[in-house]
Amino acid sequence: MQTLTRETTDIPRSVRGSGLEDIYDKVMAGDRLSFEDGMRLYVADLNAVGTLANLVRERKNGDNAYFVRNQHINYSNICNKFCKFCSFYALPRDANAYTLSPEQIQDRIRQHLHLHVQEVHMVAGINPRLPYSYYTDMLRAVKEVRPDIHVRAFTMVEIAHIVRIAKKPFDEVIAELRAAGLDSLPGGGAEIFSQRVHDELFRQKQNGDEWLDLVTRCHRNGLRSNATMLYGHIETTEEKVDHLVRLRAAQDETGGFMTYIPLCFHPERTELTHIPLATGQQNLREIAVGRLMLDNFDHVKAFWMMISIPIAQLALWYGADDIDGTIVDYEIVHADGGATPYRMTREGLIALIREASRTPIERDSDYRPRHGALIN
Ligand code: V47
């Protein structure tokens, strides 16, 4: 009887000789990758890792590349957390400090009423002067102007703050936010779960344990969310793999995460300007490793605003099945040496997905194709 060797199996050419043949076997069998596998994915040949990630991506989402027509409103840049990686925050006395009133938020929504914006993404700094009623008023104000819009708002840092100032039980606050119009939660604030990085870069803010505890409590209260990981600063490979393994365990518990979004750190105007911006190779690797480790997440997003359009297009072959959206008015990071435009049109997103040889699908916030949105 002939013994099967690696040469006689259908192992893809780009994986052969990469040292990842055993991981290929696991991927084909649908087996979970270990922490050690994750560590190896960070040093192996990128094309081999990308090929494996693409197998998972196509198994889960076929050829589809999703996008959404969305709008971002960063309602205040005032923050009392002073994270070293953040270029967005301001002190109340700073000339550029701002807080949008519910009426100003309505004006922003009205500006785009002529477009089929499906989702509004609202996050901000922690502005201690805002009362609890500001948050519920803001949600109601959005729904008053655009009742059918999906409101994805508040990172776990904001949720913790809102619960604190509400002085009410957690479940009650979540129920009130939902009644006021909150539909789901974004993935921000997770940063890196490592306590070492927390103490070094964002010590005033909640740590990884607190983020995970809150997000799982939100899931249990019926709110779904995304999850992020901020990479490309002072984190180690072990800390990134640990982050992914802990996200995966939380997802096993609740099933409440929809999409994983690796966020590329932008050093411009932060306290960490000495750190070089991650390269295209690093961005692609984060997408691919995330896709392979997070076997229980349906979607991986390439946030074009942070990694550039060309890399986002390539990412659709390295594990990503979602390219985010039109992103009108994102203010946290939108500078990429002028190379990344501030917003995209629906047609622009469709064209870039088609150019990348994927099938563009305009989705709603739950990944349902929008009516008439199957574009090919
Ligand atoms: O948590 C802050 C990050 C996040 C910088 O859920 C920075 O679909 C890079 O989470 N360089 C907020 N990143 C944004 C966010 C997000 C974005 C897009 C889509 C979704 C989603 C979520 O932005 C923060 C932090 O990790 N951030 N400063 C910076 N200098």
mmCIF file of C-alpha atoms and ligand atoms in Angstrom:
data_model
loop_
_atom_site.group_PDB
_atom_site.id
_atom_site.type_symbol
_atom_site.label_atom_id
_atom_site.label_comp_id
_atom_site.label_asym_id
_atom_site.label_seq_id
_atom_site.Cartn_x
_atom_site.Cartn_y
_atom_site.Cartn_z
ATOM 1 C CA MET A 1 0.000 0.000 0.000
ATOM 2 C CA GLN A 2 1.297 3.439 -0.899
ATOM 3 C CA THR A 3 1.918 5.800 2.010
ATOM 4 C CA LEU A 4 0.713 9.318 1.452
ATOM 5 C CA THR A 5 3.536 11.804 1.634
ATOM 6 C CA ARG A 6 3.212 15.568 1.730
ATOM 7 C CA GLU A 7 4.059 15.606 -1.993
ATOM 8 C CA THR A 8 1.171 13.346 -2.917
ATOM 9 C CA THR A 9 -1.518 15.212 -0.995
ATOM 10 C CA ASP A 10 -3.293 18.268 -2.316
ATOM 11 C CA ILE A 11 -1.442 20.601 0.008
ATOM 12 C CA PRO A 12 -1.208 24.026 -1.684
ATOM 13 C CA ARG A 13 2.138 24.845 -3.252
ATOM 14 C CA SER A 14 2.613 27.973 -1.102
ATOM 15 C CA VAL A 15 2.250 25.909 2.091
ATOM 16 C CA ARG A 16 4.602 23.105 1.033
ATOM 17 C CA GLY A 17 7.964 23.440 2.701
ATOM 18 C CA SER A 18 6.745 26.282 4.930
ATOM 19 C CA GLY A 19 6.764 24.175 8.082
ATOM 20 C CA LEU A 20 2.994 24.756 8.436
ATOM 21 C CA GLU A 21 1.916 21.428 6.938
ATOM 22 C CA ASP A 22 0.546 20.229 10.293
ATOM 23 C CA ILE A 23 -1.429 23.460 10.667
ATOM 24 C CA TYR A 24 -2.783 22.923 7.136
ATOM 25 C CA ASP A 25 -4.026 19.508 8.277
ATOM 26 C CA LYS A 26 -5.720 21.100 11.288
ATOM 27 C CA VAL A 27 -7.303 23.809 9.124
ATOM 28 C CA MET A 28 -8.625 21.190 6.683
ATOM 29 C CA ALA A 29 -10.001 19.111 9.556
ATOM 30 C CA GLY A 30 -11.570 22.188 11.181
ATOM 31 C CA ASP A 31 -9.468 21.635 14.309
ATOM 32 C CA ARG A 32 -8.717 24.467 16.699
ATOM 33 C CA LEU A 33 -5.226 25.985 16.556
ATOM 34 C CA SER A 34 -3.227 26.149 19.770
ATOM 35 C CA PHE A 35 -1.364 29.062 21.356
ATOM 36 C CA GLU A 36 1.881 27.559 20.005
ATOM 37 C CA ASP A 37 0.387 27.354 16.502
ATOM 38 C CA GLY A 38 -0.471 31.045 16.811
ATOM 39 C CA MET A 39 3.126 31.857 17.725
ATOM 40 C CA ARG A 40 4.354 29.970 14.642
ATOM 41 C CA LEU A 41 1.923 31.834 12.370
ATOM 42 C CA TYR A 42 3.649 35.071 13.324
ATOM 43 C CA VAL A 43 7.045 33.900 12.045
ATOM 44 C CA ALA A 44 6.176 31.614 9.129
ATOM 45 C CA ASP A 45 6.187 32.659 5.496
ATOM 46 C CA LEU A 46 3.402 35.211 5.038
ATOM 47 C CA ASN A 47 2.054 33.695 1.837
ATOM 48 C CA ALA A 48 1.722 30.302 3.507
ATOM 49 C CA VAL A 49 -0.154 31.878 6.423
ATOM 50 C CA GLY A 50 -2.308 33.855 3.988
ATOM 51 C CA THR A 51 -3.140 30.744 1.974
ATOM 52 C CA LEU A 52 -4.314 28.960 5.129
ATOM 53 C CA ALA A 53 -6.355 31.985 6.209
ATOM 54 C CA ASN A 54 -7.905 32.227 2.764
ATOM 55 C CA LEU A 55 -9.057 28.600 3.012
ATOM 56 C CA VAL A 56 -10.955 29.449 6.211
ATOM 57 C CA ARG A 57 -12.231 32.720 4.775
ATOM 58 C CA GLU A 58 -13.644 31.017 1.680
ATOM 59 C CA ARG A 59 -15.112 28.144 3.707
ATOM 60 C CA LYS A 60 -17.001 30.624 5.892
ATOM 61 C CA ASN A 61 -17.852 33.381 3.421
ATOM 62 C CA GLY A 62 -17.134 32.078 -0.072
ATOM 63 C CA ASP A 63 -16.140 34.801 -2.464
ATOM 64 C CA ASN A 64 -18.205 37.490 -0.728
ATOM 65 C CA ALA A 65 -16.649 40.763 0.327
ATOM 66 C CA TYR A 66 -19.038 42.710 2.515
ATOM 67 C CA PHE A 67 -19.343 46.426 2.970
ATOM 68 C CA VAL A 68 -21.835 48.687 4.705
ATOM 69 C CA ARG A 69 -22.919 52.244 4.119
ATOM 70 C CA ASN A 70 -22.081 53.802 7.460
ATOM 71 C CA GLN A 71 -21.408 57.092 9.150
ATOM 72 C CA HIS A 72 -19.149 57.758 12.123
ATOM 73 C CA ILE A 73 -19.883 60.373 14.749
ATOM 74 C CA ASN A 74 -17.195 60.905 17.368
ATOM 75 C CA TYR A 75 -19.408 62.938 19.677
ATOM 76 C CA SER A 76 -16.694 64.311 21.987
ATOM 77 C CA ASN A 77 -12.905 64.346 21.984
ATOM 78 C CA ILE A 78 -12.669 65.307 25.656
ATOM 79 C CA CYS A 79 -11.219 62.411 27.614
ATOM 80 C CA ASN A 80 -9.801 61.754 31.055
ATOM 81 C CA LYS A 81 -7.957 58.525 30.233
ATOM 82 C CA PHE A 82 -4.782 59.937 28.563
ATOM 83 C CA CYS A 83 -3.878 56.799 26.618
ATOM 84 C CA LYS A 84 -0.390 57.139 25.173
ATOM 85 C CA PHE A 85 -1.425 55.645 21.828
ATOM 86 C CA CYS A 86 -4.262 58.110 21.261
ATOM 87 C CA SER A 87 -3.995 61.209 19.068
ATOM 88 C CA PHE A 88 -7.673 62.062 19.348
ATOM 89 C CA TYR A 89 -8.223 63.171 22.947
ATOM 90 C CA ALA A 90 -8.299 66.737 24.230
ATOM 91 C CA LEU A 91 -8.541 68.427 27.622
ATOM 92 C CA PRO A 92 -11.607 70.596 28.271
ATOM 93 C CA ARG A 93 -9.444 73.740 28.076
ATOM 94 C CA ASP A 94 -7.844 72.835 24.732
ATOM 95 C CA ALA A 95 -8.768 74.986 21.756
ATOM 96 C CA ASN A 96 -9.810 71.944 19.738
ATOM 97 C CA ALA A 97 -11.949 70.361 22.497
ATOM 98 C CA TYR A 98 -15.528 69.693 21.427
ATOM 99 C CA THR A 99 -18.689 67.911 22.492
ATOM 100 C CA LEU A 100 -21.621 67.610 20.116
ATOM 101 C CA SER A 101 -25.061 68.299 21.528
ATOM 102 C CA PRO A 102 -27.874 65.891 20.603
ATOM 103 C CA GLU A 103 -29.076 68.581 18.161
ATOM 104 C CA GLN A 104 -25.640 68.783 16.520
ATOM 105 C CA ILE A 105 -25.617 65.006 16.250
ATOM 106 C CA GLN A 106 -28.998 65.226 14.524
ATOM 107 C CA ASP A 107 -27.544 67.785 12.096
ATOM 108 C CA ARG A 108 -24.750 65.364 11.222
ATOM 109 C CA ILE A 109 -27.297 62.629 10.538
ATOM 110 C CA ARG A 110 -29.427 65.034 8.462
ATOM 111 C CA GLN A 111 -26.405 65.909 6.291
ATOM 112 C CA HIS A 112 -26.495 62.374 4.889
ATOM 113 C CA LEU A 113 -30.242 61.750 4.772
ATOM 114 C CA HIS A 114 -30.066 61.671 0.962
ATOM 115 C CA LEU A 115 -27.736 58.639 1.148
ATOM 116 C CA HIS A 116 -28.799 55.138 2.176
ATOM 117 C CA VAL A 117 -26.671 55.185 5.319
ATOM 118 C CA GLN A 118 -27.572 52.010 7.158
ATOM 119 C CA GLU A 119 -25.465 52.268 10.301
ATOM 120 C CA VAL A 120 -24.124 55.040 12.515
ATOM 121 C CA HIS A 121 -21.062 54.279 14.613
ATOM 122 C CA MET A 122 -20.768 56.557 17.650
ATOM 123 C CA VAL A 123 -17.800 56.461 20.022
ATOM 124 C CA ALA A 124 -15.936 59.156 21.927
ATOM 125 C CA GLY A 125 -13.591 59.985 24.761
ATOM 126 C CA ILE A 126 -14.710 59.830 28.376
ATOM 127 C CA ASN A 127 -15.982 63.310 29.074
ATOM 128 C CA PRO A 128 -16.744 63.369 32.824
ATOM 129 C CA ARG A 129 -18.974 66.451 32.520
ATOM 130 C CA LEU A 130 -21.684 64.697 30.534
ATOM 131 C CA PRO A 131 -24.668 63.430 32.556
ATOM 132 C CA TYR A 132 -26.275 60.032 32.036
ATOM 133 C CA SER A 133 -29.225 61.684 30.273
ATOM 134 C CA TYR A 134 -26.853 62.932 27.538
ATOM 135 C CA TYR A 135 -26.302 59.350 26.359
ATOM 136 C CA THR A 136 -29.965 58.349 26.239
ATOM 137 C CA ASP A 137 -30.933 61.719 24.697
ATOM 138 C CA MET A 138 -28.267 61.289 22.035
ATOM 139 C CA LEU A 139 -29.593 57.847 21.063
ATOM 140 C CA ARG A 140 -33.181 59.080 20.927
ATOM 141 C CA ALA A 141 -32.094 62.104 18.894
ATOM 142 C CA VAL A 142 -30.506 59.868 16.235
ATOM 143 C CA LYS A 143 -33.573 57.646 15.945
ATOM 144 C CA GLU A 144 -35.855 60.689 15.767
ATOM 145 C CA VAL A 145 -34.113 61.882 12.595
ATOM 146 C CA ARG A 146 -33.485 58.468 11.060
ATOM 147 C CA PRO A 147 -35.687 55.820 12.756
ATOM 148 C CA ASP A 148 -34.438 52.911 10.653
ATOM 149 C CA ILE A 149 -30.700 53.496 11.182
ATOM 150 C CA HIS A 150 -28.731 50.863 13.131
ATOM 151 C CA VAL A 151 -26.934 52.523 16.044
ATOM 152 C CA ARG A 152 -23.624 50.862 16.878
ATOM 153 C CA ALA A 153 -22.260 52.853 19.783
ATOM 154 C CA PHE A 154 -20.053 52.933 22.877
ATOM 155 C CA THR A 155 -16.897 50.998 23.543
ATOM 156 C CA MET A 156 -16.679 49.046 26.814
ATOM 157 C CA VAL A 157 -14.832 52.040 28.266
ATOM 158 C CA GLU A 158 -17.855 54.225 27.586
ATOM 159 C CA ILE A 159 -20.267 51.522 28.801
ATOM 160 C CA ALA A 160 -18.374 51.271 32.115
ATOM 161 C CA HIS A 161 -18.509 55.044 32.482
ATOM 162 C CA ILE A 162 -22.200 55.300 31.582
ATOM 163 C CA VAL A 163 -23.103 52.592 34.103
ATOM 164 C CA ARG A 164 -21.056 54.383 36.767
ATOM 165 C CA ILE A 165 -22.735 57.771 36.283
ATOM 166 C CA ALA A 166 -26.208 56.246 35.907
ATOM 167 C CA LYS A 167 -25.885 54.877 39.445
ATOM 168 C CA LYS A 168 -28.219 52.040 38.468
ATOM 169 C CA PRO A 169 -27.689 48.292 38.078
ATOM 170 C CA PHE A 170 -25.853 47.236 34.923
ATOM 171 C CA ASP A 171 -28.786 45.308 33.428
ATOM 172 C CA GLU A 172 -31.104 48.258 33.922
ATOM 173 C CA VAL A 173 -28.727 50.675 32.193
ATOM 174 C CA ILE A 174 -28.275 48.356 29.222
ATOM 175 C CA ALA A 175 -32.040 47.972 28.952
ATOM 176 C CA GLU A 176 -32.458 51.769 29.028
ATOM 177 C CA LEU A 177 -29.783 52.315 26.393
ATOM 178 C CA ARG A 178 -31.431 49.712 24.185
ATOM 179 C CA ALA A 179 -34.860 51.275 24.690
ATOM 180 C CA ALA A 180 -33.375 54.663 23.714
ATOM 181 C CA GLY A 181 -32.056 53.232 20.428
ATOM 182 C CA LEU A 182 -28.774 51.375 20.981
ATOM 183 C CA ASP A 183 -28.664 48.367 18.622
ATOM 184 C CA SER A 184 -25.148 46.945 18.988
ATOM 185 C CA LEU A 185 -21.645 47.674 20.209
ATOM 186 C CA PRO A 186 -18.446 48.358 18.267
ATOM 187 C CA GLY A 187 -15.227 46.529 19.019
ATOM 188 C CA GLY A 188 -13.103 49.356 20.359
ATOM 189 C CA GLY A 189 -11.346 49.783 23.657
ATOM 190 C CA ALA A 190 -9.982 46.242 23.764
ATOM 191 C CA GLU A 191 -6.473 47.418 22.770
ATOM 192 C CA ILE A 192 -4.259 44.535 23.975
ATOM 193 C CA PHE A 193 -5.374 42.465 26.939
ATOM 194 C CA SER A 194 -1.844 42.276 28.384
ATOM 195 C CA GLN A 195 -1.566 43.836 31.847
ATOM 196 C CA ARG A 196 2.003 44.924 31.018
ATOM 197 C CA VAL A 197 0.848 46.978 28.021
ATOM 198 C CA HIS A 198 -2.108 48.289 29.998
ATOM 199 C CA ASP A 199 0.178 49.586 32.735
ATOM 200 C CA GLU A 200 2.531 51.125 30.209
ATOM 201 C CA LEU A 201 0.119 52.707 27.709
ATOM 202 C CA PHE A 202 -3.386 53.057 29.114
ATOM 203 C CA ARG A 203 -3.240 52.665 32.869
ATOM 204 C CA GLN A 204 -6.178 55.030 33.600
ATOM 205 C CA LYS A 205 -8.509 52.910 31.513
ATOM 206 C CA GLN A 206 -10.076 49.509 32.110
ATOM 207 C CA ASN A 207 -7.775 46.516 31.598
ATOM 208 C CA GLY A 208 -8.276 43.395 29.509
ATOM 209 C CA ASP A 209 -10.079 41.444 32.239
ATOM 210 C CA GLU A 210 -12.527 44.289 32.747
ATOM 211 C CA TRP A 211 -13.132 44.690 28.996
ATOM 212 C CA LEU A 212 -13.841 40.973 28.626
ATOM 213 C CA ASP A 213 -16.061 40.873 31.686
ATOM 214 C CA LEU A 214 -18.153 43.821 30.469
ATOM 215 C CA VAL A 215 -18.448 42.689 26.866
ATOM 216 C CA THR A 216 -19.651 39.232 27.884
ATOM 217 C CA ARG A 217 -22.194 40.803 30.256
ATOM 218 C CA CYS A 218 -23.427 42.973 27.372
ATOM 219 C CA HIS A 219 -23.735 39.867 25.169
ATOM 220 C CA ARG A 220 -25.781 38.160 27.878
ATOM 221 C CA ASN A 221 -28.053 41.201 27.901
ATOM 222 C CA GLY A 222 -28.772 40.778 24.219
ATOM 223 C CA LEU A 223 -26.291 43.248 22.725
ATOM 224 C CA ARG A 224 -23.956 41.890 20.075
ATOM 225 C CA SER A 225 -20.549 43.461 19.511
ATOM 226 C CA ASN A 226 -17.368 43.436 17.496
ATOM 227 C CA ALA A 227 -13.886 42.866 18.879
ATOM 228 C CA THR A 228 -10.629 44.619 18.059
ATOM 229 C CA MET A 229 -6.918 44.299 18.775
ATOM 230 C CA LEU A 230 -4.620 47.312 18.541
ATOM 231 C CA TYR A 231 -1.235 46.167 17.190
ATOM 232 C CA GLY A 232 2.009 47.716 16.058
ATOM 233 C CA HIS A 233 3.052 49.548 19.235
ATOM 234 C CA ILE A 234 4.921 47.928 22.159
ATOM 235 C CA GLU A 235 3.107 44.593 22.257
ATOM 236 C CA THR A 236 4.921 41.264 21.935
ATOM 237 C CA THR A 237 3.884 38.338 19.776
ATOM 238 C CA GLU A 238 2.941 36.360 22.908
ATOM 239 C CA GLU A 239 0.649 39.199 23.976
ATOM 240 C CA LYS A 240 -1.105 39.207 20.600
ATOM 241 C CA VAL A 241 -1.644 35.442 20.592
ATOM 242 C CA ASP A 242 -2.878 35.635 24.193
ATOM 243 C CA HIS A 243 -5.338 38.371 23.140
ATOM 244 C CA LEU A 244 -6.707 36.204 20.330
ATOM 245 C CA VAL A 245 -6.976 33.098 22.513
ATOM 246 C CA ARG A 246 -8.870 35.063 25.172
ATOM 247 C CA LEU A 247 -11.243 36.552 22.586
ATOM 248 C CA ARG A 248 -11.889 33.054 21.261
ATOM 249 C CA ALA A 249 -12.660 31.763 24.760
ATOM 250 C CA ALA A 250 -15.087 34.636 25.366
ATOM 251 C CA GLN A 251 -16.798 33.861 22.064
ATOM 252 C CA ASP A 252 -17.128 30.201 23.101
ATOM 253 C CA GLU A 253 -18.966 31.416 26.190
ATOM 254 C CA THR A 254 -21.419 33.888 24.634
ATOM 255 C CA GLY A 255 -21.342 33.738 20.818
ATOM 256 C CA GLY A 256 -21.947 37.488 20.944
ATOM 257 C CA PHE A 257 -19.088 38.690 18.733
ATOM 258 C CA MET A 258 -19.816 39.322 15.083
ATOM 259 C CA THR A 259 -16.583 40.589 13.577
ATOM 260 C CA TYR A 260 -12.921 40.778 14.491
ATOM 261 C CA ILE A 261 -11.046 43.916 13.436
ATOM 262 C CA PRO A 262 -7.276 44.150 13.898
ATOM 263 C CA LEU A 263 -6.473 47.864 14.263
ATOM 264 C CA CYS A 264 -3.126 49.139 13.039
ATOM 265 C CA PHE A 265 -1.564 51.646 15.451
ATOM 266 C CA HIS A 266 -0.909 55.074 13.910
ATOM 267 C CA PRO A 267 1.882 56.843 15.793
ATOM 268 C CA GLU A 268 1.316 60.308 14.290
ATOM 269 C CA ARG A 269 0.553 62.953 16.962
ATOM 270 C CA THR A 270 0.714 60.428 19.819
ATOM 271 C CA GLU A 271 3.252 60.020 22.644
ATOM 272 C CA LEU A 272 4.731 57.145 20.644
ATOM 273 C CA THR A 273 5.885 58.898 17.472
ATOM 274 C CA HIS A 274 9.205 57.022 17.623
ATOM 275 C CA ILE A 275 7.402 53.775 16.715
ATOM 276 C CA PRO A 276 7.285 53.166 12.958
ATOM 277 C CA LEU A 277 3.928 52.580 11.283
ATOM 278 C CA ALA A 278 3.267 48.885 10.633
ATOM 279 C CA THR A 279 4.115 47.705 7.123
ATOM 280 C CA GLY A 280 1.726 46.187 4.609
ATOM 281 C CA GLN A 281 3.174 42.753 5.398
ATOM 282 C CA GLN A 282 2.421 43.194 9.098
ATOM 283 C CA ASN A 283 -1.115 44.358 8.370
ATOM 284 C CA LEU A 284 -1.780 41.332 6.176
ATOM 285 C CA ARG A 285 -0.320 38.989 8.784
ATOM 286 C CA GLU A 286 -2.609 40.359 11.511
ATOM 287 C CA ILE A 287 -5.637 39.772 9.305
ATOM 288 C CA ALA A 288 -4.491 36.243 8.455
ATOM 289 C CA VAL A 289 -3.518 35.184 11.981
ATOM 290 C CA GLY A 290 -6.788 36.584 13.337
ATOM 291 C CA ARG A 291 -8.756 34.614 10.740
ATOM 292 C CA LEU A 292 -6.951 31.398 11.632
ATOM 293 C CA MET A 293 -7.041 31.703 15.420
ATOM 294 C CA LEU A 294 -10.614 33.007 15.749
ATOM 295 C CA ASP A 295 -12.324 29.924 14.354
ATOM 296 C CA ASN A 296 -15.580 30.869 16.094
ATOM 297 C CA PHE A 297 -15.852 34.364 14.559
ATOM 298 C CA ASP A 298 -17.853 34.591 11.336
ATOM 299 C CA HIS A 299 -16.184 37.707 9.978
ATOM 300 C CA VAL A 300 -12.824 39.484 9.837
ATOM 301 C CA LYS A 301 -12.749 43.108 8.800
ATOM 302 C CA ALA A 302 -9.997 44.979 6.957
ATOM 303 C CA PHE A 303 -10.574 48.562 8.120
ATOM 304 C CA TRP A 304 -9.374 50.348 4.964
ATOM 305 C CA MET A 305 -9.186 53.693 6.719
ATOM 306 C CA MET A 306 -6.268 52.511 8.852
ATOM 307 C CA ILE A 307 -4.428 50.108 6.561
ATOM 308 C CA SER A 308 -4.949 51.855 3.178
ATOM 309 C CA ILE A 309 -7.075 50.771 0.270
ATOM 310 C CA PRO A 310 -4.400 48.713 -1.546
ATOM 311 C CA ILE A 311 -3.668 46.639 1.562
ATOM 312 C CA ALA A 312 -7.389 46.252 2.299
ATOM 313 C CA GLN A 313 -7.829 44.859 -1.231
ATOM 314 C CA LEU A 314 -5.034 42.342 -0.674
ATOM 315 C CA ALA A 315 -6.471 41.500 2.745
ATOM 316 C CA LEU A 316 -9.527 40.068 0.970
ATOM 317 C CA TRP A 317 -7.179 37.205 -0.027
ATOM 318 C CA TYR A 318 -5.513 36.934 3.397
ATOM 319 C CA GLY A 319 -8.552 36.188 5.570
ATOM 320 C CA ALA A 320 -10.726 39.319 5.478
ATOM 321 C CA ASP A 321 -14.269 39.133 4.124
ATOM 322 C CA ASP A 322 -15.369 42.641 5.129
ATOM 323 C CA ILE A 323 -13.956 46.007 4.187
ATOM 324 C CA ASP A 324 -16.066 48.155 6.561
ATOM 325 C CA GLY A 325 -17.823 50.950 4.755
ATOM 326 C CA THR A 326 -18.209 54.460 3.506
ATOM 327 C CA ILE A 327 -17.017 55.728 6.935
ATOM 328 C CA VAL A 328 -18.218 59.286 6.626
ATOM 329 C CA ASP A 329 -16.570 61.525 9.252
ATOM 330 C CA TYR A 330 -14.194 59.189 11.152
ATOM 331 C CA GLU A 331 -12.056 61.381 13.399
ATOM 332 C CA ILE A 332 -9.912 59.054 15.524
ATOM 333 C CA VAL A 333 -7.373 58.239 12.809
ATOM 334 C CA HIS A 334 -7.847 59.230 9.227
ATOM 335 C CA ALA A 335 -4.470 60.453 8.118
ATOM 336 C CA ASP A 336 -2.235 58.131 6.194
ATOM 337 C CA GLY A 337 0.200 60.595 4.700
ATOM 338 C CA GLY A 338 -2.699 61.789 2.568
ATOM 339 C CA ALA A 339 -2.877 58.425 0.812
ATOM 340 C CA THR A 340 -6.141 57.275 2.347
ATOM 341 C CA PRO A 341 -9.207 59.304 1.435
ATOM 342 C CA TYR A 342 -11.428 60.410 4.255
ATOM 343 C CA ARG A 343 -14.554 58.698 2.954
ATOM 344 C CA MET A 344 -15.621 56.319 0.216
ATOM 345 C CA THR A 345 -18.690 56.141 -1.936
ATOM 346 C CA ARG A 346 -20.679 52.957 -2.417
ATOM 347 C CA GLU A 347 -19.475 52.873 -6.026
ATOM 348 C CA GLY A 348 -15.877 53.308 -4.884
ATOM 349 C CA LEU A 349 -16.168 50.361 -2.496
ATOM 350 C CA ILE A 350 -17.781 48.179 -5.155
ATOM 351 C CA ALA A 351 -15.046 49.063 -7.653
ATOM 352 C CA LEU A 352 -12.197 48.297 -5.274
ATOM 353 C CA ILE A 353 -13.742 44.959 -4.277
ATOM 354 C CA ARG A 354 -14.314 44.005 -7.907
ATOM 355 C CA GLU A 355 -10.774 45.008 -8.772
ATOM 356 C CA ALA A 356 -9.633 42.614 -6.038
ATOM 357 C CA SER A 357 -11.646 39.844 -7.778
ATOM 358 C CA ARG A 358 -14.169 39.346 -4.987
ATOM 359 C CA THR A 359 -17.954 39.653 -5.049
ATOM 360 C CA PRO A 360 -19.150 42.879 -3.440
ATOM 361 C CA ILE A 361 -22.128 42.496 -1.138
ATOM 362 C CA GLU A 362 -23.693 45.504 0.494
ATOM 363 C CA ARG A 363 -24.760 44.272 3.926
ATOM 364 C CA ASP A 364 -26.759 45.483 6.853
ATOM 365 C CA SER A 365 -25.352 45.476 10.369
ATOM 366 C CA ASP A 366 -26.234 41.768 10.754
ATOM 367 C CA TYR A 367 -24.570 40.749 7.478
ATOM 368 C CA ARG A 368 -27.858 40.334 5.650
ATOM 369 C CA PRO A 369 -27.503 41.445 2.030
ATOM 370 C CA ARG A 370 -29.452 44.639 1.581
ATOM 371 C CA HIS A 371 -32.372 44.508 -0.840
ATOM 372 C CA GLY A 372 -30.970 44.589 -4.347
ATOM 373 C CA ALA A 373 -27.466 44.527 -2.945
ATOM 374 C CA LEU A 374 -26.106 41.378 -4.587
ATOM 375 C CA ILE A 375 -24.058 43.306 -6.981
ATOM 376 C CA ASN A 376 -22.670 40.877 -9.564
HETATM 377 O O1 V47 B 1 -10.176 51.479 20.853
HETATM 378 C C1 V47 B 1 -6.921 54.907 19.161
HETATM 379 C C2 V47 B 1 -7.995 52.753 18.375
HETATM 380 C C3 V47 B 1 -10.180 52.327 18.597
HETATM 381 C C4 V47 B 1 -5.318 55.056 17.758
HETATM 382 O O2 V47 B 1 -16.337 47.823 15.611
HETATM 383 C C5 V47 B 1 -6.086 53.951 17.460
HETATM 384 O O3 V47 B 1 -16.521 47.905 13.459
HETATM 385 C C6 V47 B 1 -4.714 53.462 15.717
HETATM 386 O O4 V47 B 1 -12.564 50.377 17.719
HETATM 387 N N1 V47 B 1 -3.923 54.492 15.974
HETATM 388 C C7 V47 B 1 -11.553 52.871 18.285
HETATM 389 N N2 V47 B 1 -5.796 53.152 16.444
HETATM 390 C C8 V47 B 1 -12.000 52.491 16.874
HETATM 391 C C9 V47 B 1 -12.592 51.120 16.786
HETATM 392 C C10 V47 B 1 -13.239 50.654 15.529
HETATM 393 C C11 V47 B 1 -12.854 51.175 14.318
HETATM 394 C C12 V47 B 1 -13.486 50.702 13.166
HETATM 395 C C13 V47 B 1 -14.481 49.762 13.217
HETATM 396 C C14 V47 B 1 -14.865 49.262 14.449
HETATM 397 C C15 V47 B 1 -15.970 48.262 14.523
HETATM 398 C C16 V47 B 1 -14.235 49.680 15.617
HETATM 399 O O5 V47 B 1 -9.238 53.052 17.842
HETATM 400 C C17 V47 B 1 -9.669 52.444 19.997
HETATM 401 C C18 V47 B 1 -8.196 52.243 19.782
HETATM 402 O O6 V47 B 1 -7.888 50.881 19.796
HETATM 403 N N3 V47 B 1 -7.055 53.887 18.342
HETATM 404 N N4 V47 B 1 -5.851 55.658 18.814
HETATM 405 C C19 V47 B 1 -4.164 55.335 16.963
HETATM 406 N N5 V47 B 1 -3.356 56.354 17.227
#
